[in-house]
Short mmCIF file of C-alpha atoms and ligand atoms in Angstrom, two decimals:
data_model
loop_
_atom_site.label_atom_id
_atom_site.label_comp_id
_atom_site.label_asym_id
_atom_site.label_seq_id
_atom_site.Cartn_x
_atom_site.Cartn_y
_atom_site.Cartn_z
CA MET A 1 147.32 24.19 130.40
CA ILE A 2 144.93 26.81 129.00
CA PRO A 3 145.01 29.53 131.67
CA VAL A 4 142.15 32.01 131.48
CA LEU A 5 142.28 34.89 133.93
CA VAL A 6 138.82 36.11 134.98
CA LEU A 7 138.60 39.64 136.37
CA ASN A 8 135.60 41.12 138.15
CA ALA A 9 136.41 44.74 138.95
CA GLY A 10 134.20 46.67 141.37
CA SER A 11 134.52 50.34 142.21
CA SER A 12 136.98 49.61 145.03
CA SER A 13 137.68 45.92 144.54
CA LEU A 14 139.18 43.45 142.11
CA LYS A 15 138.13 39.81 142.29
CA TYR A 16 140.00 37.31 140.15
CA GLN A 17 140.31 33.65 139.31
CA LEU A 18 142.82 31.84 137.18
CA ILE A 19 141.11 28.83 135.64
CA ASP A 20 142.89 26.13 133.71
CA MET A 21 140.38 25.44 130.95
CA ASP A 22 142.07 22.11 130.19
CA ASP A 23 140.37 20.60 133.21
CA ARG A 24 138.18 23.56 134.32
CA LEU A 25 139.95 23.73 137.68
CA VAL A 26 140.66 26.93 139.58
CA ALA A 27 144.45 27.34 139.78
CA ALA A 28 144.28 30.51 141.86
CA SER A 29 141.78 33.03 143.12
CA GLY A 30 141.79 36.15 145.19
CA LEU A 31 140.39 39.51 146.07
CA VAL A 32 141.83 42.99 146.31
CA GLU A 33 139.69 45.20 148.53
CA ARG A 34 139.55 48.86 149.48
CA ILE A 35 141.31 50.08 146.35
CA GLY A 36 141.84 53.84 146.63
CA GLU A 37 141.34 53.86 150.40
CA ALA A 38 144.01 54.46 153.05
CA GLU A 39 144.58 50.77 153.70
CA GLY A 40 143.97 48.19 150.97
CA ARG A 41 144.16 44.44 151.26
CA LEU A 42 144.98 41.52 148.99
CA VAL A 43 144.13 37.89 149.73
CA HIS A 44 145.58 35.44 147.21
CA ARG A 45 145.06 31.68 147.13
CA ALA A 46 146.97 29.52 144.69
CA SER A 47 146.76 25.75 144.64
CA GLY A 48 149.82 24.18 146.22
CA ALA A 49 150.88 27.38 148.00
CA ASP A 50 150.07 29.01 151.31
CA GLU A 51 147.39 31.70 151.34
CA LEU A 52 148.97 35.10 150.95
CA THR A 53 147.62 38.24 152.61
CA GLU A 54 149.01 41.73 152.09
CA GLU A 55 147.92 45.08 153.46
CA GLY A 56 148.89 48.58 152.42
CA LYS A 57 147.70 51.39 150.21
CA ILE A 58 146.56 50.30 146.76
CA PRO A 59 145.85 53.55 144.95
CA ASP A 60 144.05 52.29 141.83
CA HIS A 61 143.10 49.24 139.76
CA GLY A 62 146.47 49.31 137.96
CA ALA A 63 148.28 49.00 141.27
CA ALA A 64 145.81 46.28 142.30
CA LEU A 65 146.58 44.16 139.24
CA ASP A 66 150.30 44.69 139.75
CA ARG A 67 149.92 43.37 143.30
CA VAL A 68 148.06 40.35 141.98
CA LEU A 69 150.75 39.64 139.38
CA ALA A 70 153.44 40.02 142.04
CA ALA A 71 151.51 37.53 144.20
CA PHE A 72 151.47 35.10 141.27
CA GLU A 73 155.26 35.47 140.99
CA ARG A 74 155.57 34.32 144.59
CA THR A 75 153.07 31.47 144.47
CA GLY A 76 153.53 30.40 140.86
CA GLY A 77 150.65 29.52 138.56
CA LEU A 78 150.93 32.40 136.09
CA THR A 79 154.49 32.73 134.84
CA GLU A 80 153.59 33.86 131.33
CA ALA A 81 150.67 35.81 129.93
CA PRO A 82 147.37 33.94 130.24
CA PHE A 83 145.72 32.51 127.14
CA ALA A 84 142.96 35.10 127.50
CA VAL A 85 141.47 37.47 130.06
CA GLY A 86 137.71 37.41 130.62
CA HIS A 87 136.16 40.51 132.16
CA ARG A 88 132.82 40.71 133.89
CA VAL A 89 131.10 43.81 132.52
CA VAL A 90 127.81 44.70 134.15
CA HIS A 91 126.04 46.63 131.40
CA GLY A 92 126.09 45.80 127.73
CA GLY A 93 122.97 47.84 126.95
CA ASP A 94 121.20 46.70 123.80
CA ARG A 95 124.52 46.74 121.95
CA PHE A 96 126.11 43.53 123.29
CA SER A 97 124.21 40.26 123.18
CA GLY A 98 127.18 37.98 123.77
CA PRO A 99 130.82 37.84 124.85
CA THR A 100 132.94 40.24 122.82
CA VAL A 101 136.67 40.54 122.16
CA VAL A 102 137.66 44.01 123.34
CA ASP A 103 139.26 46.46 120.95
CA ASP A 104 139.29 50.27 121.06
CA ASP A 105 135.83 50.51 119.49
CA VAL A 106 134.31 48.01 121.94
CA LEU A 107 135.89 49.83 124.85
CA ALA A 108 134.42 53.11 123.59
CA GLU A 109 130.98 51.48 123.38
CA ILE A 110 131.25 50.13 126.92
CA ARG A 111 132.19 53.65 128.00
CA ASP A 112 129.15 54.99 126.17
CA LEU A 113 127.01 52.75 128.42
CA VAL A 114 128.34 54.31 131.65
CA PRO A 115 125.18 56.42 132.17
CA LEU A 116 123.23 53.15 132.40
CA ALA A 117 125.57 51.68 135.06
CA PRO A 118 127.45 54.59 136.60
CA LEU A 119 128.75 52.56 139.54
CA HIS A 120 129.78 49.42 137.68
CA ASN A 121 130.89 50.04 134.11
CA PRO A 122 133.68 52.53 135.02
CA ALA A 123 135.25 49.92 137.32
CA ASN A 124 134.89 47.23 134.65
CA ILE A 125 136.54 49.59 132.14
CA ALA A 126 139.40 50.21 134.58
CA GLY A 127 139.90 46.45 134.85
CA ILE A 128 140.00 46.05 131.07
CA GLU A 129 142.41 48.96 130.63
CA VAL A 130 144.93 47.71 133.17
CA ALA A 131 144.78 44.13 131.88
CA ARG A 132 145.31 45.38 128.32
CA SER A 133 148.30 47.45 129.37
CA ARG A 134 149.90 44.53 131.24
CA TYR A 135 149.07 41.95 128.56
CA PRO A 136 148.89 43.87 125.27
CA ASP A 137 149.08 40.71 123.12
CA THR A 138 146.50 38.70 125.07
CA PRO A 139 142.86 38.67 123.94
CA GLN A 140 140.61 40.51 126.38
CA VAL A 141 136.97 39.46 126.35
CA ALA A 142 134.04 41.34 127.86
CA VAL A 143 131.27 39.11 129.23
CA PHE A 144 128.15 41.12 129.98
CA ASP A 145 125.68 40.57 132.83
CA THR A 146 122.92 41.78 130.54
CA ALA A 147 123.76 39.60 127.50
CA PHE A 148 121.73 36.51 128.40
CA HIS A 149 118.60 38.67 128.48
CA ALA A 150 119.34 40.55 125.25
CA ALA A 151 116.91 38.48 123.18
CA MET A 152 113.86 39.16 125.39
CA PRO A 153 110.79 40.04 123.32
CA PRO A 154 109.71 43.70 123.32
CA HIS A 155 106.58 42.95 125.37
CA ALA A 156 108.92 41.86 128.19
CA TRP A 157 111.43 44.67 127.94
CA ARG A 158 109.34 47.69 127.05
CA TYR A 159 108.09 49.99 129.81
CA ALA A 160 104.87 51.90 129.26
CA LEU A 161 106.54 55.29 128.97
CA PRO A 162 106.38 57.72 126.06
CA ARG A 163 108.22 55.87 123.31
CA ASP A 164 110.46 58.70 122.11
CA LEU A 165 111.62 59.67 125.56
CA ALA A 166 112.28 56.07 126.60
CA ASP A 167 114.17 55.35 123.39
CA ARG A 168 116.24 58.52 123.64
CA LEU A 169 117.26 57.79 127.23
CA ARG A 170 117.66 54.05 126.48
CA ILE A 171 115.10 53.22 129.16
CA ARG A 172 114.03 49.57 128.92
CA ARG A 173 114.37 46.34 130.86
CA TYR A 174 117.88 44.95 130.43
CA GLY A 175 118.14 42.45 133.26
CA PHE A 176 121.30 41.37 135.11
CA HIS A 177 122.93 38.28 136.66
CA GLY A 178 122.81 36.89 133.12
CA THR A 179 126.05 34.95 133.47
CA SER A 180 124.65 33.14 136.50
CA HIS A 181 121.23 32.47 134.95
CA ALA A 182 122.93 31.12 131.80
CA TYR A 183 125.26 28.89 133.78
CA VAL A 184 122.60 27.36 136.03
CA ALA A 185 120.18 26.88 133.13
CA ARG A 186 122.80 24.85 131.27
CA ALA A 187 123.79 22.93 134.40
CA ALA A 188 120.12 22.19 135.16
CA ALA A 189 119.60 20.74 131.68
CA ALA A 190 122.72 18.59 132.09
CA HIS A 191 121.49 17.40 135.49
CA LEU A 192 118.08 16.54 134.06
CA GLY A 193 119.71 14.80 131.08
CA ARG A 194 117.60 16.80 128.66
CA PRO A 195 118.54 19.27 125.90
CA LEU A 196 118.32 22.85 127.14
CA GLU A 197 116.60 23.77 123.87
CA GLU A 198 113.56 21.73 124.91
CA LEU A 199 113.24 23.04 128.46
CA THR A 200 111.27 25.80 130.13
CA LEU A 201 112.85 26.95 133.38
CA VAL A 202 112.53 29.60 136.02
CA THR A 203 115.96 30.34 137.47
CA LEU A 204 116.16 32.12 140.82
CA HIS A 205 119.44 33.84 141.63
CA LEU A 206 119.00 34.62 145.33
CA GLY A 207 122.05 36.24 146.88
CA ASN A 208 122.68 39.73 148.15
CA GLY A 209 121.20 40.75 144.82
CA CYS A 210 118.19 38.69 143.75
CA SER A 211 116.69 38.11 140.34
CA ALA A 212 114.47 35.63 138.54
CA ALA A 213 114.58 34.68 134.87
CA ALA A 214 112.11 32.85 132.66
CA VAL A 215 114.20 30.69 130.35
CA ALA A 216 112.78 29.00 127.25
CA GLY A 217 115.00 26.99 124.93
CA GLY A 218 118.14 28.30 126.64
CA ARG A 219 117.20 31.98 126.24
CA SER A 220 115.88 34.43 128.78
CA ILE A 221 112.42 35.60 127.76
CA ASP A 222 111.82 37.72 130.87
CA THR A 223 113.65 38.72 134.00
CA SER A 224 112.88 40.64 137.15
CA MET A 225 115.63 43.28 137.18
CA GLY A 226 115.08 46.17 134.82
CA LEU A 227 116.95 49.23 133.60
CA THR A 228 119.08 48.87 136.73
CA PRO A 229 119.68 46.06 139.23
CA LEU A 230 117.27 47.77 141.64
CA GLY A 231 114.06 46.31 140.22
CA GLY A 232 112.19 43.08 140.83
CA LEU A 233 112.60 40.88 143.90
CA VAL A 234 113.29 42.08 147.44
CA MET A 235 117.07 41.97 148.04
CA GLY A 236 119.63 42.40 150.81
CA THR A 237 119.60 46.18 150.73
CA ARG A 238 117.60 46.95 147.55
CA SER A 239 113.86 47.47 147.58
CA GLY A 240 113.04 45.66 144.34
CA ASP A 241 109.80 46.71 142.64
CA LEU A 242 107.79 49.54 144.15
CA ASP A 243 104.88 51.64 143.04
CA PRO A 244 106.81 54.30 141.07
CA GLY A 245 104.61 56.91 142.76
CA ILE A 246 106.56 56.26 145.95
CA VAL A 247 109.56 58.11 144.53
CA ALA A 248 107.61 61.37 144.18
CA HIS A 249 105.97 60.78 147.56
CA LEU A 250 109.35 60.35 149.26
CA HIS A 251 110.41 63.64 147.73
CA ARG A 252 107.27 65.66 148.45
CA GLU A 253 106.31 64.28 151.83
CA GLY A 254 109.66 62.94 153.08
CA GLY A 255 111.77 65.84 151.82
CA LEU A 256 114.33 63.51 150.29
CA ASP A 257 116.24 64.67 147.21
CA LEU A 258 117.03 62.33 144.32
CA ASP A 259 120.40 61.22 145.62
CA ALA A 260 118.92 60.46 149.03
CA ILE A 261 116.12 58.44 147.41
CA ASP A 262 118.64 56.55 145.28
CA THR A 263 120.68 55.69 148.38
CA LEU A 264 117.56 54.76 150.34
CA LEU A 265 116.28 52.36 147.70
CA ASN A 266 119.67 50.81 146.89
CA LYS A 267 121.41 50.66 150.25
CA GLU A 268 118.90 50.99 153.07
CA SER A 269 115.87 49.05 151.88
CA GLY A 270 115.22 45.37 151.18
CA MET A 271 115.87 43.04 154.11
CA ARG A 272 118.02 45.65 155.80
CA GLY A 273 115.15 48.13 155.76
CA LEU A 274 112.56 45.57 156.81
CA ALA A 275 114.49 43.53 159.36
CA GLY A 276 117.66 45.47 160.19
CA SER A 277 120.06 43.09 158.44
CA ASN A 278 120.88 42.28 154.84
CA ASP A 279 122.27 38.88 155.85
CA LEU A 280 119.49 36.34 155.64
CA ARG A 281 121.11 34.11 158.27
CA GLU A 282 120.82 37.00 160.71
CA VAL A 283 117.20 37.66 159.70
CA HIS A 284 116.36 34.00 160.37
CA ALA A 285 118.09 34.17 163.76
CA ARG A 286 116.06 37.25 164.69
CA ALA A 287 112.80 35.69 163.50
CA ASP A 288 113.56 32.51 165.46
CA ALA A 289 114.15 34.66 168.54
CA GLY A 290 110.66 36.15 168.20
CA ASP A 291 111.35 39.32 166.21
CA ALA A 292 108.04 39.97 164.41
CA ASP A 293 109.61 42.39 161.88
CA ALA A 294 112.15 39.76 160.83
CA ALA A 295 109.43 37.12 160.49
CA GLU A 296 107.33 39.44 158.35
CA ALA A 297 110.38 40.38 156.24
CA LEU A 298 110.92 36.71 155.41
CA ASP A 299 107.27 36.42 154.41
CA VAL A 300 107.57 39.45 152.13
CA PHE A 301 110.81 38.16 150.61
CA CYS A 302 109.44 34.68 149.84
CA TYR A 303 106.00 35.85 148.74
CA ARG A 304 107.47 38.14 146.08
CA ILE A 305 109.59 35.28 144.73
CA ARG A 306 106.64 32.89 144.68
CA CYS A 307 104.45 35.38 142.78
CA THR A 308 107.25 35.95 140.27
CA VAL A 309 107.60 32.22 139.63
CA GLY A 310 103.83 32.09 139.01
CA ALA A 311 104.01 34.99 136.59
CA TYR A 312 106.92 33.43 134.70
CA ALA A 313 105.16 30.08 134.49
CA ALA A 314 102.39 31.99 132.73
CA ALA A 315 104.93 33.74 130.49
CA LEU A 316 106.54 30.42 129.57
CA GLY A 317 103.23 28.57 129.11
CA ARG A 318 104.74 25.45 130.70
CA LEU A 319 107.21 24.94 133.51
CA ASP A 320 109.65 22.03 133.47
CA ALA A 321 111.98 23.07 136.26
CA LEU A 322 112.53 25.62 139.00
CA VAL A 323 116.18 26.29 139.78
CA PHE A 324 117.55 27.85 142.97
CA THR A 325 121.05 29.34 143.06
CA ALA A 326 123.43 31.81 144.81
CA GLY A 327 124.04 32.27 148.57
CA ILE A 328 120.41 32.03 149.66
CA GLY A 329 119.15 29.76 146.88
CA GLU A 330 121.93 27.24 147.47
CA ASN A 331 121.91 27.26 151.27
CA ASP A 332 118.60 28.37 152.67
CA ALA A 333 116.22 25.39 152.83
CA ASP A 334 113.60 27.44 154.67
CA VAL A 335 113.36 30.05 151.90
CA ARG A 336 113.19 27.30 149.27
CA ALA A 337 110.39 25.55 151.18
CA ARG A 338 108.41 28.78 151.57
CA VAL A 339 108.79 29.67 147.89
CA CYS A 340 107.63 26.21 146.84
CA ALA A 341 104.71 26.17 149.29
CA GLY A 342 101.73 27.35 147.29
CA LEU A 343 103.28 26.47 143.94
CA GLY A 344 101.42 23.14 143.98
CA VAL A 345 99.06 24.85 141.53
CA LEU A 346 101.90 24.67 138.98
CA GLY A 347 102.80 21.07 139.82
CA VAL A 348 105.68 21.91 142.16
CA GLU A 349 106.02 19.20 144.81
CA PRO A 350 109.09 19.66 147.00
CA ASP A 351 110.52 16.77 149.00
CA GLU A 352 111.10 17.91 152.55
CA ALA A 353 114.05 15.63 153.31
CA ARG A 354 115.81 16.33 150.00
CA ASN A 355 115.34 20.05 150.49
CA ALA A 356 116.77 19.90 154.01
CA GLU A 357 119.92 18.05 152.95
CA ARG A 358 123.03 20.24 152.81
CA SER A 359 125.27 19.80 149.82
CA ARG A 360 127.53 21.73 147.45
CA GLU A 361 126.42 19.61 144.52
CA THR A 362 123.73 20.16 141.92
CA ARG A 363 120.72 18.23 143.19
CA THR A 364 117.01 17.59 142.79
CA ILE A 365 114.89 18.57 145.80
CA SER A 366 111.45 17.79 144.36
CA ALA A 367 109.51 14.62 145.02
CA ASP A 368 109.79 11.83 142.45
CA GLY A 369 106.35 12.45 141.00
CA SER A 370 106.63 16.25 140.87
CA ALA A 371 105.51 17.64 137.49
CA VAL A 372 108.04 20.44 137.91
CA ALA A 373 111.60 19.42 138.83
CA VAL A 374 112.97 21.62 141.60
CA LEU A 375 116.76 21.87 141.55
CA VAL A 376 119.52 23.48 143.53
CA VAL A 377 122.43 24.38 141.26
CA PRO A 378 125.54 26.07 142.72
CA THR A 379 126.34 28.96 140.41
CA ASP A 380 129.84 29.58 139.08
CA GLU A 381 129.97 32.92 137.32
CA GLU A 382 133.76 32.87 136.98
CA LEU A 383 133.74 29.51 135.22
CA GLU A 384 130.95 30.72 132.92
CA ILE A 385 132.97 33.86 132.08
CA ALA A 386 136.02 31.68 131.38
CA GLU A 387 133.95 29.32 129.19
CA GLN A 388 132.48 32.19 127.19
CA THR A 389 135.89 33.84 126.92
CA LEU A 390 137.50 30.70 125.59
CA ALA A 391 134.66 30.10 123.14
CA VAL A 392 134.79 33.59 121.69
CA VAL A 393 138.59 33.65 121.44
CA ARG A 394 138.61 30.29 119.69
CA GLY A 395 135.80 31.43 117.44
CA ALA A 396 137.59 34.66 116.60
CA ALA A 397 141.00 33.05 116.15
CA PRO A 398 140.58 29.31 115.63
CA MET A 399 143.56 27.35 116.90
P1 AMP B 1 125.73 35.90 147.57
O1 AMP B 1 125.47 37.31 147.14
O2 AMP B 1 125.41 34.89 146.51
O3 AMP B 1 127.10 35.70 148.16
O4 AMP B 1 124.71 35.59 148.76
C1 AMP B 1 124.72 36.32 149.97
C2 AMP B 1 123.48 35.97 150.76
O5 AMP B 1 123.46 34.56 150.96
C3 AMP B 1 123.40 36.61 152.14
O6 AMP B 1 122.09 37.11 152.36
C4 AMP B 1 123.66 35.45 153.06
O7 AMP B 1 122.96 35.63 154.25
C5 AMP B 1 123.08 34.32 152.29
N1 AMP B 1 123.61 33.04 152.76
C6 AMP B 1 124.85 32.56 152.62
N2 AMP B 1 124.96 31.37 153.26
C7 AMP B 1 123.75 31.11 153.79
C8 AMP B 1 123.21 30.05 154.58
N3 AMP B 1 123.95 29.00 154.94
N4 AMP B 1 121.91 30.12 154.94
C9 AMP B 1 121.16 31.18 154.59
N5 AMP B 1 121.63 32.20 153.85
C10 AMP B 1 122.89 32.16 153.47
#
């Protein structure tokens, strides 16, 4: 058994999976929620044991990890230290272009990137610190959401702002969801039976957060999220791209201060702002019941995605495959059909019956003669983090 523990720490949550990298199977998984609040909650699932649920105050991430380790003691699965711990870290700035074994210097650099991800990196740092303290002799690896996009060319990442100011404040496109885009790009190539190095893909991660990536030869050459995960496509609660003049307008005419605008654009916009719900199933239900706002919201959502695919086909110069993933991409046949409608100009020919079929497997949903293969690939960010963790630990300390 090669147990790799994957930790994804949010500001008040800790998601984890224990993956046996011998056979790539999940041995246990769970979630600690409402860390720091009056009443926290742990749900722990280990193979061969009953699901375990605990409630009670969980003051911080250290206490959360202790609860998780205590749960493992009861269900088994992690009796000794894991082989390695892989941490999801949201922002690697332009410093980290791949998975990195964490030492004091790396931790300091991740801390230095907090201004770029003030909500996420502090939680990720907390996760690393507690895992290091509990397992001081186990390699800890940071896997960055931004890393897959780190090799984008300057014409894709540079914003047209005064150079000195942008450079000083580290303002550029970084892109996110990189672990997911990397995983589905590789899985798509395997499904197509072609080397990833030869392929041009557009990958669409459509979940609560949504982003697109243009992938050439296994590397992201452009992506829709920017300095922060607010940019690009319309999302559950995030606006995606706007005319930047709207920010000043909201302030001058709407009387909103910067914090209020930040909250508005991140938490109250997107599908929630347009249709009253950030859950696309609910938006569909409302549209089906005759709600014109919900119907229009779906049009806006799909239109933005379709235009982005067109733009990325132009960026790539050729499009071999279009890949849908995440909660919406994997499950929502209607969104997939609407995105593909109108992409005939690129050679996208969906097959209605294949698209409508429900499955948890990687599958082709384009017609046999379609010039562009359209695929649905279930993403697995935890497995990708575990794979990258294992690779970097073995590279750093060959066994
Ligand atoms: P994620 O962030 O990947 O968990 O995706 C969450 C989004 O996926 C939410 O908007 C859900 O409404 C959407 N979703 C999940 N399952 C389905 C489904 N069966 N049909 C449509 N949307 C779904």
